[in-house]
Short mmCIF file of C-alpha atoms in Angstrom, two decimals:
data_model
loop_
_atom_site.label_atom_id
_atom_site.label_comp_id
_atom_site.label_asym_id
_atom_site.label_seq_id
_atom_site.Cartn_x
_atom_site.Cartn_y
_atom_site.Cartn_z
CA MET A 20 -45.05 -46.43 -7.11
CA LEU A 21 -42.23 -45.93 -9.66
CA GLN A 22 -43.29 -47.21 -13.06
CA SER A 23 -41.04 -48.90 -15.63
CA ARG A 24 -41.45 -47.64 -19.18
CA PHE A 25 -40.84 -51.05 -20.71
CA VAL A 26 -40.76 -51.02 -24.51
CA PRO A 27 -40.58 -54.60 -25.84
CA ALA A 28 -37.68 -55.30 -28.18
CA SER A 29 -40.11 -56.82 -30.66
CA LEU A 30 -41.63 -53.40 -31.35
CA GLY A 31 -38.63 -52.42 -33.44
CA ALA A 32 -34.92 -51.78 -33.66
CA VAL A 33 -33.03 -48.66 -32.64
CA LEU A 34 -29.67 -47.17 -33.53
CA LEU A 35 -26.67 -48.29 -31.51
CA ALA A 36 -25.61 -44.66 -31.10
CA THR A 37 -28.99 -43.72 -29.66
CA ALA A 38 -28.91 -46.64 -27.24
CA ALA A 39 -25.35 -45.74 -26.23
CA ILE A 40 -26.43 -42.21 -25.37
CA ALA A 41 -29.14 -43.63 -23.12
CA VAL A 42 -26.48 -45.53 -21.19
CA ALA A 43 -24.05 -42.63 -21.06
CA GLN A 44 -26.66 -40.11 -19.89
CA ALA A 45 -28.02 -42.29 -17.12
CA PRO A 46 -26.78 -41.46 -13.60
CA LYS A 47 -23.60 -43.24 -12.58
CA ASN A 48 -23.91 -46.11 -10.10
CA ASN A 49 -27.43 -46.63 -11.34
CA ALA A 50 -29.40 -48.88 -13.64
CA ALA A 51 -31.58 -48.88 -16.70
CA THR A 52 -33.20 -46.88 -19.47
CA SER A 53 -35.07 -47.95 -22.57
CA SER A 54 -33.25 -46.93 -25.72
CA ASN A 55 -36.55 -46.42 -27.52
CA THR A 56 -37.33 -43.34 -25.45
CA VAL A 57 -34.12 -41.45 -26.24
CA SER A 58 -34.09 -39.07 -29.18
CA ALA A 59 -30.79 -37.21 -28.78
CA GLU A 60 -28.29 -37.44 -31.64
CA PRO A 61 -24.60 -38.12 -30.95
CA ASN A 62 -21.74 -35.88 -32.00
CA LYS A 63 -20.67 -38.26 -34.71
CA ALA A 64 -17.03 -38.78 -35.58
CA ALA A 65 -16.19 -40.73 -38.69
CA TRP A 66 -16.43 -44.41 -37.83
CA VAL A 67 -13.62 -46.71 -38.88
CA PRO A 68 -13.58 -50.51 -38.65
CA PRO A 69 -12.12 -51.94 -35.43
CA GLY A 70 -8.44 -52.73 -35.50
CA THR A 71 -7.68 -50.03 -38.07
CA PRO A 72 -6.07 -46.61 -37.45
CA GLY A 73 -8.53 -44.31 -35.74
CA SER A 74 -10.51 -47.06 -34.02
CA PRO A 75 -10.45 -47.21 -30.20
CA ILE A 76 -10.08 -50.99 -30.51
CA ASP A 77 -6.64 -52.57 -30.83
CA GLY A 78 -7.38 -55.80 -32.69
CA THR A 79 -4.50 -57.78 -31.17
CA VAL A 80 -5.39 -56.76 -27.63
CA PHE A 81 -9.09 -57.40 -28.26
CA HIS A 82 -8.43 -60.94 -29.51
CA ALA A 83 -6.18 -61.61 -26.50
CA GLN A 84 -8.91 -60.37 -24.15
CA VAL A 85 -11.43 -62.76 -25.69
CA LEU A 86 -9.01 -65.69 -25.41
CA LEU A 87 -8.06 -64.78 -21.83
CA ASP A 88 -11.72 -64.52 -20.87
CA VAL A 89 -12.55 -67.92 -22.31
CA ALA A 90 -9.46 -69.44 -20.67
CA GLY A 91 -10.59 -68.26 -17.22
CA PHE A 92 -8.32 -65.21 -16.89
CA PRO A 93 -10.63 -62.34 -17.86
CA THR A 94 -9.52 -58.74 -18.19
CA GLY A 95 -12.73 -57.18 -16.93
CA VAL A 96 -14.63 -55.66 -19.86
CA ILE A 97 -13.44 -56.68 -23.32
CA ASP A 98 -12.68 -53.37 -25.02
CA GLY A 99 -9.45 -53.76 -27.00
CA LYS A 100 -7.45 -51.57 -24.64
CA LYS A 101 -4.34 -52.29 -22.63
CA GLY A 102 -3.95 -51.33 -19.00
CA MET A 103 -3.01 -52.70 -15.60
CA VAL A 104 -6.04 -55.02 -15.49
CA PHE A 105 -5.00 -56.49 -18.84
CA LYS A 106 -1.41 -56.92 -17.67
CA LYS A 107 -2.51 -58.73 -14.51
CA ALA A 108 -4.69 -61.08 -16.54
CA VAL A 109 -1.78 -61.90 -18.84
CA GLN A 110 0.46 -62.54 -15.82
CA GLY A 111 -2.10 -64.90 -14.32
CA PHE A 112 -2.44 -66.82 -17.57
CA GLN A 113 1.35 -67.02 -17.86
CA GLN A 114 1.61 -68.38 -14.32
CA SER A 115 -1.01 -71.02 -15.06
CA ARG A 116 0.91 -72.15 -18.14
CA GLY A 117 4.39 -72.07 -16.63
CA LEU A 118 5.50 -69.11 -18.78
CA PRO A 119 7.67 -66.17 -17.64
CA GLU A 120 5.29 -63.79 -15.84
CA SER A 121 6.13 -60.62 -17.76
CA GLY A 122 2.57 -59.42 -18.22
CA GLU A 123 3.46 -58.79 -21.86
CA LEU A 124 1.70 -60.33 -24.83
CA ASP A 125 4.90 -61.96 -26.07
CA ALA A 126 5.20 -64.69 -28.68
CA PRO A 127 5.02 -67.69 -26.28
CA THR A 128 1.97 -66.21 -24.54
CA ARG A 129 0.19 -65.50 -27.80
CA ALA A 130 0.98 -69.01 -29.01
CA ALA A 131 -0.50 -70.50 -25.82
CA LEU A 132 -3.63 -68.38 -26.15
CA LEU A 133 -4.10 -69.21 -29.82
CA GLN A 134 -4.27 -72.91 -29.01
CA GLN A 135 -7.94 -72.27 -28.26
CA ASN A 136 -8.50 -71.81 -32.00
CA ARG A 137 -11.14 -69.12 -31.52
CA VAL A 138 -11.70 -65.99 -33.60
CA SER A 139 -12.18 -62.71 -31.75
CA THR A 140 -15.71 -61.82 -32.89
CA ARG A 141 -18.86 -63.41 -34.28
CA ASN A 142 -21.68 -61.92 -36.31
CA LEU A 143 -24.73 -62.96 -34.32
CA ARG A 144 -28.45 -62.56 -34.91
CA LEU A 145 -30.02 -61.23 -31.73
CA THR A 146 -32.64 -63.40 -30.06
CA GLU A 147 -35.37 -62.70 -27.56
CA GLN A 148 -32.99 -63.71 -24.78
CA ASP A 149 -30.53 -61.06 -25.95
CA VAL A 150 -32.87 -58.09 -26.17
CA SER A 151 -35.96 -58.75 -24.05
CA GLY A 152 -36.71 -56.58 -21.03
CA PRO A 153 -38.04 -55.36 -18.77
CA PHE A 154 -35.95 -52.17 -18.87
CA LEU A 155 -36.18 -49.30 -16.42
CA TYR A 156 -36.27 -45.68 -17.52
CA PRO A 157 -35.53 -43.23 -16.10
CA PHE A 158 -33.39 -44.92 -13.50
CA PRO A 159 -33.79 -43.17 -10.13
CA ASP A 160 -30.68 -41.67 -8.60
CA LYS A 161 -31.86 -41.76 -5.00
CA PRO A 162 -32.10 -45.03 -3.04
CA GLU A 163 -35.50 -44.06 -1.66
CA ASP A 164 -36.79 -43.99 -5.24
CA GLN A 165 -34.87 -47.11 -6.27
CA GLU A 166 -36.64 -48.89 -3.43
CA LYS A 167 -39.97 -48.36 -5.20
CA ALA A 168 -38.90 -50.09 -8.42
CA LYS A 169 -39.84 -53.72 -9.07
CA GLN A 170 -36.35 -54.55 -10.31
CA LEU A 171 -33.09 -52.66 -10.88
CA SER A 172 -32.97 -53.73 -14.51
CA TYR A 173 -30.75 -52.90 -17.44
CA ARG A 174 -31.19 -49.49 -19.04
CA ASN A 175 -31.81 -50.83 -22.53
CA MET A 176 -31.10 -53.59 -25.01
CA LEU A 177 -27.56 -52.40 -25.67
CA GLU A 178 -26.50 -52.53 -22.03
CA LYS A 179 -27.95 -56.02 -21.68
CA VAL A 180 -26.18 -57.30 -24.81
CA ALA A 181 -22.93 -55.70 -23.63
CA GLU A 182 -23.00 -57.56 -20.29
CA ARG A 183 -24.10 -60.77 -21.98
CA PHE A 184 -20.96 -60.60 -24.12
CA HIS A 185 -18.60 -59.27 -21.41
CA THR A 186 -18.04 -55.87 -22.97
CA THR A 187 -19.31 -52.28 -22.93
CA PRO A 188 -21.94 -50.43 -24.97
CA GLU A 189 -19.20 -48.17 -26.33
CA THR A 190 -17.24 -51.17 -27.58
CA ILE A 191 -20.26 -52.60 -29.38
CA VAL A 192 -20.73 -49.25 -31.13
CA ALA A 193 -17.02 -49.25 -32.03
CA LEU A 194 -17.32 -52.79 -33.43
CA ASN A 195 -20.42 -52.11 -35.53
CA GLY A 196 -20.65 -48.38 -36.20
CA PRO A 197 -23.17 -45.93 -34.72
CA ASP A 198 -25.67 -46.39 -37.56
CA LYS A 199 -26.07 -50.11 -36.95
CA LEU A 200 -29.45 -51.20 -35.57
CA ILE A 201 -30.01 -53.21 -32.40
CA GLY A 202 -33.19 -55.20 -31.86
CA LEU A 203 -34.77 -58.59 -32.32
CA ASN A 204 -33.29 -60.43 -35.35
CA GLN A 205 -30.73 -57.70 -35.99
CA VAL A 206 -27.15 -58.91 -36.62
CA LEU A 207 -24.29 -57.50 -34.56
CA ARG A 208 -20.58 -58.17 -34.44
CA LEU A 209 -19.84 -59.20 -30.85
CA PRO A 210 -16.97 -60.62 -28.76
CA ASN A 211 -16.74 -64.36 -29.30
CA VAL A 212 -17.35 -65.52 -25.73
CA LEU A 213 -20.05 -68.00 -26.69
CA PRO A 214 -19.76 -71.19 -24.62
CA ARG A 215 -18.93 -74.50 -26.18
CA SER A 216 -21.60 -76.11 -24.01
CA ARG A 217 -24.65 -74.91 -22.10
CA GLU A 218 -25.29 -78.30 -20.51
CA HIS A 219 -24.81 -77.05 -16.96
CA GLY A 220 -26.57 -79.96 -15.35
CA GLU A 221 -27.68 -79.47 -11.78
CA THR A 222 -27.56 -75.88 -10.55
CA ALA A 223 -28.03 -74.34 -7.12
CA ASP A 224 -31.43 -73.02 -8.19
CA ALA A 225 -33.32 -71.82 -11.24
CA LYS A 226 -31.90 -68.31 -10.89
CA GLN A 227 -28.32 -69.55 -11.16
CA GLY A 228 -29.23 -71.58 -14.24
CA GLU A 229 -30.75 -68.53 -15.92
CA LEU A 230 -27.69 -66.42 -15.11
CA LEU A 231 -25.26 -69.03 -16.42
CA ASN A 232 -27.05 -68.86 -19.76
CA LEU A 233 -27.50 -65.09 -19.72
CA PHE A 234 -23.78 -64.47 -19.26
CA ASN A 235 -22.60 -67.19 -21.66
CA VAL A 236 -20.82 -69.22 -18.97
CA ASP A 237 -19.42 -72.41 -20.44
CA ALA A 238 -20.60 -75.60 -18.78
CA GLN A 239 -17.01 -76.91 -18.74
CA GLN A 240 -15.31 -75.16 -15.83
CA PRO A 241 -12.27 -76.16 -13.76
CA ARG A 242 -12.68 -77.18 -10.12
CA GLY A 243 -11.47 -74.71 -7.51
CA ASP A 244 -10.88 -75.39 -3.82
CA PHE A 245 -9.85 -72.00 -2.44
CA VAL A 246 -9.26 -68.41 -3.48
CA VAL A 247 -6.57 -65.90 -2.59
CA VAL A 248 -6.97 -62.13 -2.81
CA ASP A 249 -3.76 -60.17 -2.30
CA LYS A 250 -4.25 -56.49 -1.52
CA SER A 251 -1.25 -55.58 -3.69
CA GLU A 252 -2.42 -57.45 -6.80
CA GLY A 253 -6.03 -56.43 -7.46
CA VAL A 254 -7.08 -59.93 -8.54
CA MET A 255 -8.73 -63.02 -7.10
CA LYS A 256 -6.77 -66.19 -7.80
CA VAL A 257 -8.61 -69.51 -7.79
CA TYR A 258 -6.60 -72.59 -6.88
CA GLU A 259 -7.19 -76.31 -7.03
CA GLY A 260 -5.62 -78.35 -4.26
CA ASP A 261 -5.32 -78.60 -0.51
CA VAL A 262 -6.04 -75.39 1.35
CA PRO A 263 -2.72 -74.13 2.77
CA GLU A 264 -2.24 -73.33 6.44
CA GLY A 265 -1.80 -69.79 7.72
CA ASN A 266 -2.94 -66.42 6.44
CA THR A 267 -0.24 -65.99 3.80
CA VAL A 268 -0.28 -68.22 0.74
CA PRO A 269 2.91 -68.82 -1.28
CA PRO A 270 2.58 -68.64 -5.10
CA THR A 271 3.37 -72.36 -5.30
CA ALA A 272 0.34 -73.39 -3.24
CA GLY A 273 -2.06 -75.42 -5.36
CA LYS A 274 -2.70 -75.18 -9.08
CA LEU A 275 -3.87 -71.82 -10.43
CA VAL A 276 -6.99 -72.57 -12.51
CA ALA A 277 -8.62 -69.14 -12.88
CA GLN A 278 -8.14 -65.50 -12.01
CA PHE A 279 -10.59 -62.60 -11.87
CA PRO A 280 -10.04 -58.83 -11.62
CA VAL A 281 -11.67 -57.46 -8.47
CA THR A 282 -12.30 -54.28 -6.57
CA MET A 283 -11.50 -54.76 -2.90
CA GLY A 284 -11.98 -52.35 -0.07
CA SER A 285 -10.89 -48.77 0.45
CA LYS A 286 -9.09 -46.63 2.99
CA GLN A 287 -12.34 -46.28 4.91
CA TYR A 288 -13.29 -49.95 4.60
CA PRO A 289 -10.11 -51.95 3.96
CA LEU A 290 -9.93 -55.52 2.76
CA PRO A 291 -10.60 -57.75 5.80
CA LEU A 292 -7.35 -59.67 6.02
CA GLY A 293 -7.50 -63.28 7.20
CA ARG A 294 -9.18 -66.59 6.40
CA TRP A 295 -12.90 -66.73 5.74
CA LYS A 296 -15.45 -69.16 4.37
CA ALA A 297 -17.96 -68.45 1.62
CA THR A 298 -20.91 -70.22 3.19
CA THR A 299 -23.95 -69.51 1.04
CA TYR A 300 -24.76 -68.19 -2.43
CA ALA A 301 -27.69 -65.92 -3.32
CA PHE A 302 -28.61 -65.14 -6.93
CA MET A 303 -30.49 -61.99 -7.92
CA PRO A 304 -30.44 -60.85 -4.29
CA PRO A 305 -32.15 -57.76 -2.90
CA PHE A 306 -29.90 -55.26 -1.15
CA HIS A 307 -30.09 -53.79 2.32
CA TYR A 308 -28.93 -50.20 1.84
CA GLN A 309 -27.10 -49.17 5.02
CA PRO A 310 -25.57 -45.67 4.72
CA ASP A 311 -23.31 -46.15 7.75
CA ILE A 312 -21.27 -48.83 5.96
CA LEU A 313 -21.36 -47.49 2.39
CA ILE A 314 -18.93 -45.21 0.57
CA ASN A 315 -20.55 -42.04 -0.80
CA ALA A 316 -24.00 -42.92 0.54
CA LYS A 317 -26.78 -40.91 -1.10
CA SER A 318 -29.23 -41.24 1.76
CA ASP A 319 -29.07 -41.05 5.54
CA GLU A 320 -31.73 -43.72 5.91
CA GLU A 321 -31.76 -47.47 5.37
CA HIS A 322 -33.59 -48.89 2.36
CA ARG A 323 -34.49 -52.29 0.98
CA LEU A 324 -33.56 -52.23 -2.68
CA PRO A 325 -34.99 -54.76 -5.16
CA PRO A 326 -32.78 -57.19 -7.05
CA GLY A 327 -31.41 -56.69 -10.54
CA PRO A 328 -28.21 -56.55 -12.57
CA ASN A 329 -27.88 -52.85 -11.89
CA GLY A 330 -28.32 -53.20 -8.15
CA PRO A 331 -25.37 -52.36 -5.87
CA VAL A 332 -24.33 -56.03 -5.59
CA GLY A 333 -25.28 -57.08 -9.10
CA VAL A 334 -26.67 -60.55 -9.76
CA ALA A 335 -24.98 -62.67 -7.09
CA TRP A 336 -23.81 -62.49 -3.48
CA LEU A 337 -21.44 -65.09 -1.99
CA ASP A 338 -21.72 -64.65 1.75
CA LEU A 339 -18.56 -64.67 3.88
CA THR A 340 -18.18 -65.61 7.53
CA LYS A 341 -16.88 -62.06 8.06
CA GLU A 342 -20.07 -60.26 9.09
CA LYS A 343 -21.50 -57.88 6.45
CA TYR A 344 -18.85 -58.89 3.90
CA GLY A 345 -19.26 -60.86 0.72
CA ILE A 346 -18.09 -61.55 -2.82
CA HIS A 347 -20.56 -60.06 -5.27
CA GLY A 348 -21.34 -58.57 -8.66
CA THR A 349 -21.53 -54.93 -9.69
CA ASN A 350 -23.58 -52.39 -11.62
CA GLU A 351 -20.44 -50.84 -13.13
CA PRO A 352 -18.21 -53.56 -14.60
CA GLN A 353 -15.94 -51.04 -16.31
CA THR A 354 -14.69 -49.90 -12.87
CA ILE A 355 -13.54 -53.33 -11.69
CA GLY A 356 -9.90 -53.15 -10.64
CA ARG A 357 -9.96 -49.35 -10.82
CA ALA A 358 -12.37 -48.19 -8.10
CA GLU A 359 -12.99 -48.71 -4.38
CA SER A 360 -15.59 -50.75 -2.54
CA SER A 361 -17.10 -50.73 0.93
CA GLY A 362 -14.80 -53.56 1.97
CA CYS A 363 -16.38 -56.36 -0.07
CA ILE A 364 -14.88 -58.17 -3.06
CA ARG A 365 -16.59 -56.95 -6.22
CA LEU A 366 -16.47 -58.65 -9.65
CA ALA A 367 -18.19 -58.16 -12.98
CA ASN A 368 -21.59 -59.85 -13.01
CA TRP A 369 -20.47 -62.46 -15.55
CA ASP A 370 -17.37 -63.26 -13.50
CA VAL A 371 -19.14 -63.76 -10.17
CA VAL A 372 -21.64 -66.12 -11.83
CA ARG A 373 -18.77 -68.09 -13.35
CA LEU A 374 -17.01 -68.16 -9.97
CA SER A 375 -20.12 -69.71 -8.44
CA ARG A 376 -19.71 -72.70 -10.79
CA ILE A 377 -15.99 -73.15 -10.17
CA LEU A 378 -16.27 -73.23 -6.36
CA LYS A 379 -18.89 -74.90 -4.22
CA PRO A 380 -20.31 -73.15 -1.15
CA GLY A 381 -18.02 -73.59 1.83
CA PHE A 382 -14.78 -72.74 0.02
CA THR A 383 -11.98 -70.92 1.83
CA ALA A 384 -11.16 -67.31 0.94
CA ILE A 385 -7.77 -66.02 2.09
CA PHE A 386 -7.25 -62.25 2.03
CA GLN A 387 -3.67 -61.10 2.45
CA ALA A 388 -1.58 -57.96 2.15
#
């Protein structure tokens, strides 16, 4: 049986740079390592504060990403970098506010975003919820070994904190410097995605409630009635209003209340065009590994993988009436909008949990070209 080398966060703090190496060295498409077991030293470049020359973080873009995320138009990971995912998020926000859809962070768009009156970062003291395990190290590369694990957990404290605050380990290092410590009661500068309210009320089950808190999902969410995924756009648009007829939805149908970057299909497994229903939700689901329907399968045999945030479908699965298809989370949020999937609709873990609060089971999903 594969054993988890769980080192409790309460045993001490570790360097951010050391924890970041643990994440970077772990196999891609895989899960967790404990930062406390890594001793390699990084090739240090001189650290400069974020938003200043030499930092990988553009302060204006970073602040916009935080505000877009809170407004319901996230850009994937918050990292202070522009790109197509950022542009699409800006366009969605502009559409929702009746602004020209340029995709540029122009003065009217910035003014609309700044109405939220929220700074870009907060200095936060890490709690047990932020840094507690279990963590899994080393994370097995092969599905037959993953199957033996109890849970496909986070690699270390840094990866967990990064997902909790909708960012990446590298960004947290860039915000704080590589010599900053991470651990219980340590203070880190983090993206300001803290919810205004955690009073979620009734949830589908205890697992959903835990995930809403883990990923800082605000209790105040808009109501959505249907979603549209256009193959040419790379986003999922959430609308309030009557579900339109037909398999092609005009931009004027309903009120756009949220938008999420997604990965959808591939040449081998294209997006299943048509109208579907999302019938049931499963939180922290196990995964049936079927090599005949997976891209780049690493095994010729089927496996039953345990649940966990670094599992192939992340922390949530929204089942579609299209057999073997669903809307789900991911173990690699930084690839959302940039990679391929095996036909399903893939979101960042924090986004799919938020989506589950905006739409009730039974909502219509329209996939169009």
